[in-house]
PDB file of C-alpha atoms in Angstrom:
ATOM      1  CA  MET A   1       0.000   0.000   0.000  1.00 96.00           C
ATOM      2  CA  PHE A   2       2.712   2.488   0.982  1.00 97.00           C
ATOM      3  CA  PRO A   3       4.638   4.296  -0.363  1.00 96.00           C
ATOM      4  CA  GLY A   4       2.933   3.629  -3.701  1.00 97.00           C
ATOM      5  CA  TYR A   5      -0.446   5.140  -2.828  1.00 98.00           C
ATOM      6  CA  ARG A   6      -1.988   8.049  -0.956  1.00 98.00           C
ATOM      7  CA  LEU A   7      -5.420   7.159   0.418  1.00 98.00           C
ATOM      8  CA  VAL A   8      -8.190   9.783   0.347  1.00 98.00           C
ATOM      9  CA  GLY A   9     -11.766   9.171   1.420  1.00 98.00           C
ATOM     10  CA  PHE A  10     -15.083  10.196   2.923  1.00 97.00           C
ATOM     11  CA  SER A  11     -16.619   8.684   6.036  1.00 96.00           C
ATOM     12  CA  GLY A  12     -20.278   8.192   6.864  1.00 94.00           C
ATOM     13  CA  GLY A  13     -23.210   5.906   6.400  1.00 90.00           C
ATOM     14  CA  PRO A  14     -26.705   5.897   4.939  1.00 86.00           C
ATOM     15  CA  GLY A  15     -29.620   7.725   6.453  1.00 71.00           C
ATOM     16  CA  SER A  16     -27.910  10.539   8.349  1.00 70.00           C
ATOM     17  CA  ALA A  17     -25.777  13.464   7.250  1.00 73.00           C
ATOM     18  CA  ALA A  18     -24.462  13.552  10.831  1.00 74.00           C
ATOM     19  CA  PHE A  19     -22.399  10.433  10.041  1.00 77.00           C
ATOM     20  CA  GLY A  20     -20.479  12.259   7.330  1.00 85.00           C
ATOM     21  CA  ARG A  21     -20.461  13.158   3.634  1.00 87.00           C
ATOM     22  CA  LEU A  22     -20.411   9.542   2.431  1.00 91.00           C
ATOM     23  CA  GLY A  23     -24.040   8.995   3.450  1.00 83.00           C
ATOM     24  CA  VAL A  24     -25.456  12.082   1.702  1.00 84.00           C
ATOM     25  CA  GLY A  25     -27.245  11.628  -1.631  1.00 85.00           C
ATOM     26  CA  SER A  26     -26.072   9.327  -4.414  1.00 90.00           C
ATOM     27  CA  LEU A  27     -23.286   6.984  -3.346  1.00 93.00           C
ATOM     28  CA  ASP A  28     -21.757   6.919  -6.824  1.00 95.00           C
ATOM     29  CA  ARG A  29     -21.765  10.722  -6.910  1.00 94.00           C
ATOM     30  CA  ARG A  30     -19.952  10.844  -3.581  1.00 94.00           C
ATOM     31  CA  VAL A  31     -17.304   8.439  -4.871  1.00 95.00           C
ATOM     32  CA  LEU A  32     -16.766  10.642  -7.922  1.00 96.00           C
ATOM     33  CA  GLU A  33     -16.123  13.548  -5.502  1.00 96.00           C
ATOM     34  CA  ILE A  34     -13.607  11.399  -3.629  1.00 97.00           C
ATOM     35  CA  GLU A  35     -11.829  10.561  -6.878  1.00 97.00           C
ATOM     36  CA  GLN A  36     -11.545  14.248  -7.807  1.00 96.00           C
ATOM     37  CA  LEU A  37     -10.281  15.153  -4.341  1.00 96.00           C
ATOM     38  CA  ALA A  38      -7.816  12.261  -4.288  1.00 97.00           C
ATOM     39  CA  ARG A  39      -6.146  13.562  -7.435  1.00 97.00           C
ATOM     40  CA  ARG A  40      -5.415  16.845  -5.624  1.00 97.00           C
ATOM     41  CA  TYR A  41      -3.570  14.887  -2.937  1.00 97.00           C
ATOM     42  CA  ALA A  42      -1.689  12.485  -5.167  1.00 94.00           C
ATOM     43  CA  ALA A  43       1.581  14.481  -5.414  1.00 91.00           C
ATOM     44  CA  ASP A  44       4.245  11.834  -6.041  1.00 90.00           C
ATOM     45  CA  ARG A  45       1.890   8.896  -5.400  1.00 97.00           C
ATOM     46  CA  ASP A  46      -1.044   7.152  -7.022  1.00 97.00           C
ATOM     47  CA  PRO A  47      -4.384   8.355  -5.599  1.00 97.00           C
ATOM     48  CA  GLN A  48      -6.469   5.640  -3.952  1.00 98.00           C
ATOM     49  CA  PRO A  49     -10.143   6.456  -3.171  1.00 98.00           C
ATOM     50  CA  VAL A  50     -11.530   5.134   0.120  1.00 98.00           C
ATOM     51  CA  LEU A  51     -15.060   4.679   1.442  1.00 98.00           C
ATOM     52  CA  GLU A  52     -15.021   4.548   5.245  1.00 98.00           C
ATOM     53  CA  LEU A  53     -18.407   3.151   6.200  1.00 97.00           C
ATOM     54  CA  ILE A  54     -19.499   3.298   9.845  1.00 96.00           C
ATOM     55  CA  ALA A  55     -20.485  -0.343  10.174  1.00 97.00           C
ATOM     56  CA  VAL A  56     -20.826  -0.513  13.981  1.00 97.00           C
ATOM     57  CA  VAL A  57     -22.457   2.586  15.484  1.00 96.00           C
ATOM     58  CA  ALA A  58     -22.172   3.551  19.161  1.00 96.00           C
ATOM     59  CA  GLN A  59     -25.432   4.705  20.741  1.00 96.00           C
ATOM     60  CA  PRO A  60     -26.452   6.268  24.085  1.00 96.00           C
ATOM     61  CA  TRP A  61     -28.849   3.454  25.017  1.00 96.00           C
ATOM     62  CA  PRO A  62     -27.908  -0.155  25.839  1.00 97.00           C
ATOM     63  CA  GLY A  63     -29.876  -2.114  23.258  1.00 96.00           C
ATOM     64  CA  GLN A  64     -31.033  -5.680  23.859  1.00 93.00           C
ATOM     65  CA  ASP A  65     -27.550  -6.968  24.706  1.00 95.00           C
ATOM     66  CA  GLY A  66     -26.419  -3.981  26.780  1.00 97.00           C
ATOM     67  CA  ARG A  67     -23.481  -3.205  24.471  1.00 97.00           C
ATOM     68  CA  TYR A  68     -24.463   0.377  23.572  1.00 98.00           C
ATOM     69  CA  ARG A  69     -23.875  -0.193  19.856  1.00 98.00           C
ATOM     70  CA  VAL A  70     -25.785  -1.295  16.780  1.00 96.00           C
ATOM     71  CA  ARG A  71     -24.481  -3.184  13.757  1.00 97.00           C
ATOM     72  CA  ILE A  72     -25.715  -1.953  10.395  1.00 96.00           C
ATOM     73  CA  GLY A  73     -27.389  -4.380   8.025  1.00 96.00           C
ATOM     74  CA  ALA A  74     -25.505  -6.768   5.768  1.00 98.00           C
ATOM     75  CA  ASP A  75     -27.356  -5.342   2.772  1.00 97.00           C
ATOM     76  CA  VAL A  76     -25.900  -1.899   3.480  1.00 96.00           C
ATOM     77  CA  ILE A  77     -22.336  -3.212   3.638  1.00 98.00           C
ATOM     78  CA  ASP A  78     -22.937  -5.171   0.435  1.00 98.00           C
ATOM     79  CA  ASP A  79     -24.143  -1.993  -1.322  1.00 96.00           C
ATOM     80  CA  TYR A  80     -21.045  -0.053  -0.273  1.00 97.00           C
ATOM     81  CA  LEU A  81     -18.757  -2.908  -1.275  1.00 98.00           C
ATOM     82  CA  ALA A  82     -20.387  -3.007  -4.708  1.00 97.00           C
ATOM     83  CA  ALA A  83     -19.811   0.746  -5.075  1.00 96.00           C
ATOM     84  CA  ALA A  84     -16.182   0.360  -4.029  1.00 97.00           C
ATOM     85  CA  ARG A  85     -15.717  -2.304  -6.679  1.00 98.00           C
ATOM     86  CA  ARG A  86     -17.366  -0.189  -9.369  1.00 97.00           C
ATOM     87  CA  HIS A  87     -14.870   2.590  -8.686  1.00 96.00           C
ATOM     88  CA  ARG A  88     -11.783   0.510  -7.794  1.00 97.00           C
ATOM     89  CA  ALA A  89     -11.904   1.985  -4.297  1.00 98.00           C
ATOM     90  CA  LEU A  90     -11.135   0.533  -0.883  1.00 98.00           C
ATOM     91  CA  LEU A  91     -13.919  -0.043   1.635  1.00 98.00           C
ATOM     92  CA  LEU A  92     -12.947   0.443   5.279  1.00 98.00           C
ATOM     93  CA  LEU A  93     -15.448  -0.761   7.878  1.00 98.00           C
ATOM     94  CA  ASN A  94     -15.445   1.634  10.825  1.00 98.00           C
ATOM     95  CA  VAL A  95     -16.151   0.200  14.278  1.00 98.00           C
ATOM     96  CA  GLN A  96     -17.559   2.283  17.168  1.00 98.00           C
ATOM     97  CA  PRO A  97     -17.891  -0.522  19.731  1.00 98.00           C
ATOM     98  CA  GLY A  98     -19.703   1.100  22.657  1.00 98.00           C
ATOM     99  CA  ARG A  99     -19.245  -1.361  25.532  1.00 98.00           C
ATOM    100  CA  ALA A 100     -18.466  -4.286  23.221  1.00 98.00           C
ATOM    101  CA  ARG A 101     -14.924  -5.507  22.597  1.00 98.00           C
ATOM    102  CA  PHE A 102     -13.227  -4.321  19.431  1.00 98.00           C
ATOM    103  CA  LEU A 103     -12.138  -7.841  18.534  1.00 98.00           C
ATOM    104  CA  ASP A 104     -15.663  -9.260  18.888  1.00 98.00           C
ATOM    105  CA  GLU A 105     -17.096  -6.584  16.572  1.00 98.00           C
ATOM    106  CA  VAL A 106     -14.288  -7.056  14.057  1.00 98.00           C
ATOM    107  CA  LYS A 107     -14.791 -10.828  13.948  1.00 98.00           C
ATOM    108  CA  ALA A 108     -18.500 -10.249  13.297  1.00 98.00           C
ATOM    109  CA  LEU A 109     -17.396  -8.461  10.104  1.00 98.00           C
ATOM    110  CA  GLY A 110     -15.236 -11.400   9.006  1.00 98.00           C
ATOM    111  CA  ARG A 111     -17.435 -12.182   6.003  1.00 97.00           C
ATOM    112  CA  TRP A 112     -16.488  -8.870   4.417  1.00 98.00           C
ATOM    113  CA  LEU A 113     -12.935  -8.640   5.711  1.00 98.00           C
ATOM    114  CA  SER A 114     -12.156 -11.780   3.715  1.00 98.00           C
ATOM    115  CA  GLU A 115     -12.730  -9.710   0.549  1.00 98.00           C
ATOM    116  CA  PRO A 116      -9.600  -8.152  -1.008  1.00 98.00           C
ATOM    117  CA  GLU A 117     -10.999  -4.590  -1.164  1.00 98.00           C
ATOM    118  CA  VAL A 118     -12.074  -4.404   2.485  1.00 98.00           C
ATOM    119  CA  GLY A 119     -10.085  -3.043   5.425  1.00 98.00           C
ATOM    120  CA  LEU A 120     -10.880  -1.755   8.876  1.00 98.00           C
ATOM    121  CA  ALA A 121     -11.043   1.442  10.940  1.00 98.00           C
ATOM    122  CA  LEU A 122     -11.247   1.571  14.742  1.00 98.00           C
ATOM    123  CA  ASP A 123     -12.841   4.539  16.546  1.00 98.00           C
ATOM    124  CA  PRO A 124     -11.701   4.239  20.185  1.00 98.00           C
ATOM    125  CA  GLU A 125     -13.285   7.487  21.385  1.00 97.00           C
ATOM    126  CA  TRP A 126     -16.507   5.404  21.263  1.00 98.00           C
ATOM    127  CA  ALA A 127     -15.029   2.424  23.144  1.00 98.00           C
ATOM    128  CA  VAL A 128     -16.353   2.862  26.686  1.00 98.00           C
ATOM    129  CA  ARG A 129     -16.099   0.739  29.825  1.00 96.00           C
ATOM    130  CA  LEU A 130     -18.668  -0.686  32.237  1.00 95.00           C
ATOM    131  CA  GLY A 131     -20.768   2.119  33.705  1.00 95.00           C
ATOM    132  CA  GLN A 132     -19.885   4.565  30.912  1.00 97.00           C
ATOM    133  CA  VAL A 133     -22.152   5.767  28.092  1.00 97.00           C
ATOM    134  CA  PRO A 134     -20.898   6.640  24.591  1.00 97.00           C
ATOM    135  CA  GLY A 135     -21.143  10.355  23.877  1.00 94.00           C
ATOM    136  CA  ARG A 136     -21.066  11.297  27.571  1.00 96.00           C
ATOM    137  CA  VAL A 137     -17.399  10.425  28.032  1.00 96.00           C
ATOM    138  CA  PHE A 138     -14.482   9.829  25.696  1.00 96.00           C
ATOM    139  CA  GLY A 139     -13.685   6.167  25.310  1.00 97.00           C
ATOM    140  CA  ARG A 140     -10.200   4.766  24.908  1.00 97.00           C
ATOM    141  CA  THR A 141      -8.218   1.720  23.898  1.00 98.00           C
ATOM    142  CA  THR A 142      -4.749   0.257  24.292  1.00 97.00           C
ATOM    143  CA  GLY A 143      -1.965  -0.898  22.042  1.00 96.00           C
ATOM    144  CA  ALA A 144      -2.701  -4.449  23.195  1.00 97.00           C
ATOM    145  CA  GLU A 145      -6.325  -4.260  21.989  1.00 97.00           C
ATOM    146  CA  ILE A 146      -5.223  -2.865  18.629  1.00 98.00           C
ATOM    147  CA  ASP A 147      -2.567  -5.570  18.387  1.00 98.00           C
ATOM    148  CA  ALA A 148      -5.207  -8.272  18.881  1.00 98.00           C
ATOM    149  CA  VAL A 149      -7.241  -6.831  15.996  1.00 98.00           C
ATOM    150  CA  ALA A 150      -4.141  -6.578  13.793  1.00 98.00           C
ATOM    151  CA  GLY A 151      -3.313 -10.200  14.610  1.00 98.00           C
ATOM    152  CA  TYR A 152      -6.788 -11.280  13.537  1.00 98.00           C
ATOM    153  CA  LEU A 153      -6.456  -9.338  10.271  1.00 98.00           C
ATOM    154  CA  GLU A 154      -3.090 -10.998   9.680  1.00 98.00           C
ATOM    155  CA  SER A 155      -4.770 -14.402   9.969  1.00 98.00           C
ATOM    156  CA  VAL A 156      -7.492 -13.352   7.500  1.00 98.00           C
ATOM    157  CA  VAL A 157      -4.892 -12.176   4.986  1.00 98.00           C
ATOM    158  CA  SER A 158      -2.854 -15.350   5.382  1.00 98.00           C
ATOM    159  CA  ALA A 159      -5.836 -17.708   5.112  1.00 98.00           C
ATOM    160  CA  GLY A 160      -7.117 -16.070   1.937  1.00 97.00           C
ATOM    161  CA  ALA A 161      -3.767 -15.168   0.345  1.00 98.00           C
ATOM    162  CA  LEU A 162      -5.126 -11.605   0.233  1.00 98.00           C
ATOM    163  CA  PRO A 163      -3.414  -8.328  -0.612  1.00 97.00           C
ATOM    164  CA  GLU A 164      -2.282  -6.084   2.231  1.00 98.00           C
ATOM    165  CA  LYS A 165      -5.082  -4.787   4.450  1.00 98.00           C
ATOM    166  CA  VAL A 166      -5.358  -1.302   5.910  1.00 98.00           C
ATOM    167  CA  LEU A 167      -6.098  -0.889   9.636  1.00 98.00           C
ATOM    168  CA  VAL A 168      -6.864   2.716  10.591  1.00 98.00           C
ATOM    169  CA  VAL A 169      -6.896   3.805  14.242  1.00 98.00           C
ATOM    170  CA  HIS A 170      -8.615   7.151  14.787  1.00 98.00           C
ATOM    171  CA  GLN A 171      -7.267   9.310  17.600  1.00 97.00           C
ATOM    172  CA  LEU A 172      -8.905  12.548  18.739  1.00 95.00           C
ATOM    173  CA  ARG A 173      -6.674  13.166  21.780  1.00 94.00           C
ATOM    174  CA  PRO A 174      -3.365  11.740  23.044  1.00 94.00           C
ATOM    175  CA  ASP A 175      -5.005   9.896  25.963  1.00 94.00           C
ATOM    176  CA  ILE A 176      -7.510   8.010  23.784  1.00 96.00           C
ATOM    177  CA  VAL A 177      -4.912   5.434  22.678  1.00 96.00           C
ATOM    178  CA  GLN A 178      -2.564   4.190  25.401  1.00 91.00           C
ATOM    179  CA  ASP A 179       0.721   2.352  24.825  1.00 92.00           C
ATOM    180  CA  PHE A 180       0.571   2.551  21.033  1.00 92.00           C
ATOM    181  CA  ALA A 181       4.221   1.459  20.944  1.00 91.00           C
ATOM    182  CA  THR A 182       3.260  -2.049  22.132  1.00 93.00           C
ATOM    183  CA  LEU A 183       1.673  -2.749  18.734  1.00 95.00           C
ATOM    184  CA  ARG A 184       3.753  -5.389  16.939  1.00 95.00           C
ATOM    185  CA  PRO A 185       4.351  -5.746  13.186  1.00 96.00           C
ATOM    186  CA  HIS A 186       1.853  -8.025  11.448  1.00 97.00           C
ATOM    187  CA  PRO A 187       2.661  -9.198   7.914  1.00 97.00           C
ATOM    188  CA  GLY A 188      -0.094  -8.247   5.478  1.00 98.00           C
ATOM    189  CA  VAL A 189      -1.458  -5.482   7.727  1.00 98.00           C
ATOM    190  CA  VAL A 190      -0.562  -1.805   7.359  1.00 98.00           C
ATOM    191  CA  VAL A 191      -1.542   0.404  10.320  1.00 98.00           C
ATOM    192  CA  VAL A 192      -2.527   4.068   9.967  1.00 98.00           C
ATOM    193  CA  ARG A 193      -2.774   6.404  12.961  1.00 98.00           C
ATOM    194  CA  SER A 194      -5.341   9.036  11.960  1.00 98.00           C
ATOM    195  CA  VAL A 195      -5.207  12.328  13.868  1.00 97.00           C
ATOM    196  CA  ASP A 196      -8.808  13.516  14.233  1.00 96.00           C
ATOM    197  CA  GLY A 197      -8.459  16.941  15.864  1.00 93.00           C
ATOM    198  CA  ILE A 198     -11.386  19.297  15.250  1.00 94.00           C
ATOM    199  CA  GLY A 199     -11.280  23.069  14.737  1.00 94.00           C
ATOM    200  CA  PRO A 200      -9.482  25.783  12.805  1.00 95.00           C
ATOM    201  CA  PRO A 201      -6.154  25.021  11.113  1.00 96.00           C
ATOM    202  CA  ARG A 202      -3.985  26.151  14.032  1.00 95.00           C
ATOM    203  CA  GLU A 203      -5.810  23.918  16.508  1.00 95.00           C
ATOM    204  CA  LYS A 204      -5.714  20.941  14.142  1.00 97.00           C
ATOM    205  CA  ILE A 205      -1.977  21.354  13.602  1.00 97.00           C
ATOM    206  CA  ASN A 206      -1.439  21.586  17.377  1.00 96.00           C
ATOM    207  CA  THR A 207      -3.363  18.327  17.843  1.00 96.00           C
ATOM    208  CA  TRP A 208      -1.320  16.723  15.057  1.00 97.00           C
ATOM    209  CA  THR A 209       1.922  17.738  16.769  1.00 96.00           C
ATOM    210  CA  ARG A 210       0.832  16.528  20.217  1.00 95.00           C
ATOM    211  CA  ILE A 211      -0.462  13.137  19.076  1.00 95.00           C
ATOM    212  CA  LEU A 212       2.493  12.379  16.827  1.00 94.00           C
ATOM    213  CA  ALA A 213       5.030  13.509  19.433  1.00 92.00           C
ATOM    214  CA  ASP A 214       5.387   9.814  20.306  1.00 87.00           C
ATOM    215  CA  ARG A 215       5.460   8.659  16.700  1.00 89.00           C
ATOM    216  CA  VAL A 216       5.824   4.879  16.477  1.00 90.00           C
ATOM    217  CA  ALA A 217       8.072   3.333  13.825  1.00 90.00           C
ATOM    218  CA  GLY A 218       6.166   1.462  11.152  1.00 93.00           C
ATOM    219  CA  ILE A 219       2.857   3.260  11.840  1.00 96.00           C
ATOM    220  CA  HIS A 220       1.679   5.460   8.974  1.00 98.00           C
ATOM    221  CA  PRO A 221       0.242   8.963   9.562  1.00 98.00           C
ATOM    222  CA  GLY A 222      -3.324   9.905   8.688  1.00 98.00           C
ATOM    223  CA  PHE A 223      -5.286  13.152   9.006  1.00 98.00           C
ATOM    224  CA  LYS A 224      -9.024  13.803   9.291  1.00 98.00           C
ATOM    225  CA  LEU A 225     -10.950  16.908   8.251  1.00 97.00           C
ATOM    226  CA  PHE A 226     -14.543  17.822   9.149  1.00 95.00           C
ATOM    227  CA  PHE A 227     -16.602  19.711   6.579  1.00 94.00           C
ATOM    228  CA  GLU A 228     -18.854  21.360   9.185  1.00 92.00           C
ATOM    229  CA  GLU A 229     -16.961  21.423  12.487  1.00 93.00           C
ATOM    230  CA  ASP A 230     -13.687  22.692  11.013  1.00 95.00           C
ATOM    231  CA  SER A 231     -15.571  25.483   9.219  1.00 93.00           C
ATOM    232  CA  ALA A 232     -17.633  26.641  12.208  1.00 91.00           C
ATOM    233  CA  HIS A 233     -17.412  30.092  13.797  1.00 90.00           C
ATOM    234  CA  GLY A 234     -15.840  31.748  10.771  1.00 91.00           C
ATOM    235  CA  SER A 235     -13.057  29.195  10.382  1.00 93.00           C
ATOM    236  CA  ARG A 236     -12.278  27.139   7.257  1.00 95.00           C
ATOM    237  CA  LEU A 237     -11.153  23.758   6.024  1.00 95.00           C
ATOM    238  CA  MET A 238      -7.446  23.272   5.520  1.00 97.00           C
ATOM    239  CA  THR A 239      -6.507  23.070   1.851  1.00 97.00           C
ATOM    240  CA  PRO A 240      -4.861  20.013   0.271  1.00 97.00           C
ATOM    241  CA  ALA A 241      -1.634  22.027  -0.025  1.00 97.00           C
ATOM    242  CA  GLU A 242      -1.725  22.772   3.728  1.00 97.00           C
ATOM    243  CA  VAL A 243      -2.399  19.130   4.595  1.00 98.00           C
ATOM    244  CA  LEU A 244       0.455  17.980   2.368  1.00 97.00           C
ATOM    245  CA  GLY A 245       2.647  20.539   4.131  1.00 97.00           C
ATOM    246  CA  LEU A 246       2.324  18.680   7.452  1.00 97.00           C
ATOM    247  CA  ARG A 247       5.309  16.712   8.674  1.00 96.00           C
ATOM    248  CA  PRO A 248       5.267  13.808   8.459  1.00 96.00           C
ATOM    249  CA  VAL A 249       3.132  13.995   5.314  1.00 97.00           C
ATOM    250  CA  PRO A 250      -0.214  12.199   5.844  1.00 98.00           C
ATOM    251  CA  GLU A 251      -0.652   9.006   3.867  1.00 98.00           C
ATOM    252  CA  TYR A 252      -4.407   8.784   4.538  1.00 98.00           C
ATOM    253  CA  ILE A 253      -6.671  11.841   4.381  1.00 98.00           C
ATOM    254  CA  LEU A 254     -10.288  11.392   5.485  1.00 98.00           C
ATOM    255  CA  TYR A 255     -13.180  13.864   5.274  1.00 97.00           C
ATOM    256  CA  GLU A 256     -16.325  13.630   7.428  1.00 94.00           C
TER     257      GLU A 256
END
């Protein structure tokens, strides 16, 4: 995957603009927008469009099993996978686990992860503990939990003789992922640490600097932009040139 490609995508899901741009209007039209945007980020690499679908959604009520999350329907994932194939894009399945375990939710997506175009994104700010409610507190995870997921992906790649899979870990604040350095290399799995700071350019760059102060060898940098939140209160989105001016240069750029 790297250094040949630069990944650029939208996140979201069907039925709610609050999930992100990917779920608004025609799916094929959104992918065409991603393709156009990806070309602006290509620089010295090949642009690779990405659809990051929120496949497990944290919620503020327990549900029947008390896990404070809901899994979207198989038909929805199938529709997004078909769109990814039509456009030669990657599909990343985003997991907001609530009180469930990341690994349990990832294994429940095994049917799709065995496909060559499908990777994974973990959203640990929505990974809460017993007695906590998603959205009321920031969740968190550990390098050990991420390592277990990466190990499972390695086994999927090996069993199916699949191409390299992308594993994105979203990080809004430094304390949301603990002991990132304990993550071990896993053949066939490339890990991206996506910095998800919200706000005007100066604040986003400050978050980028703080989170990547403990940069881990072998982990690739990613950067997330928010169409609405970053532009609130008279601010603006960072331009592709500004994002490419970050150091290290992001290898995955995601818009919500």
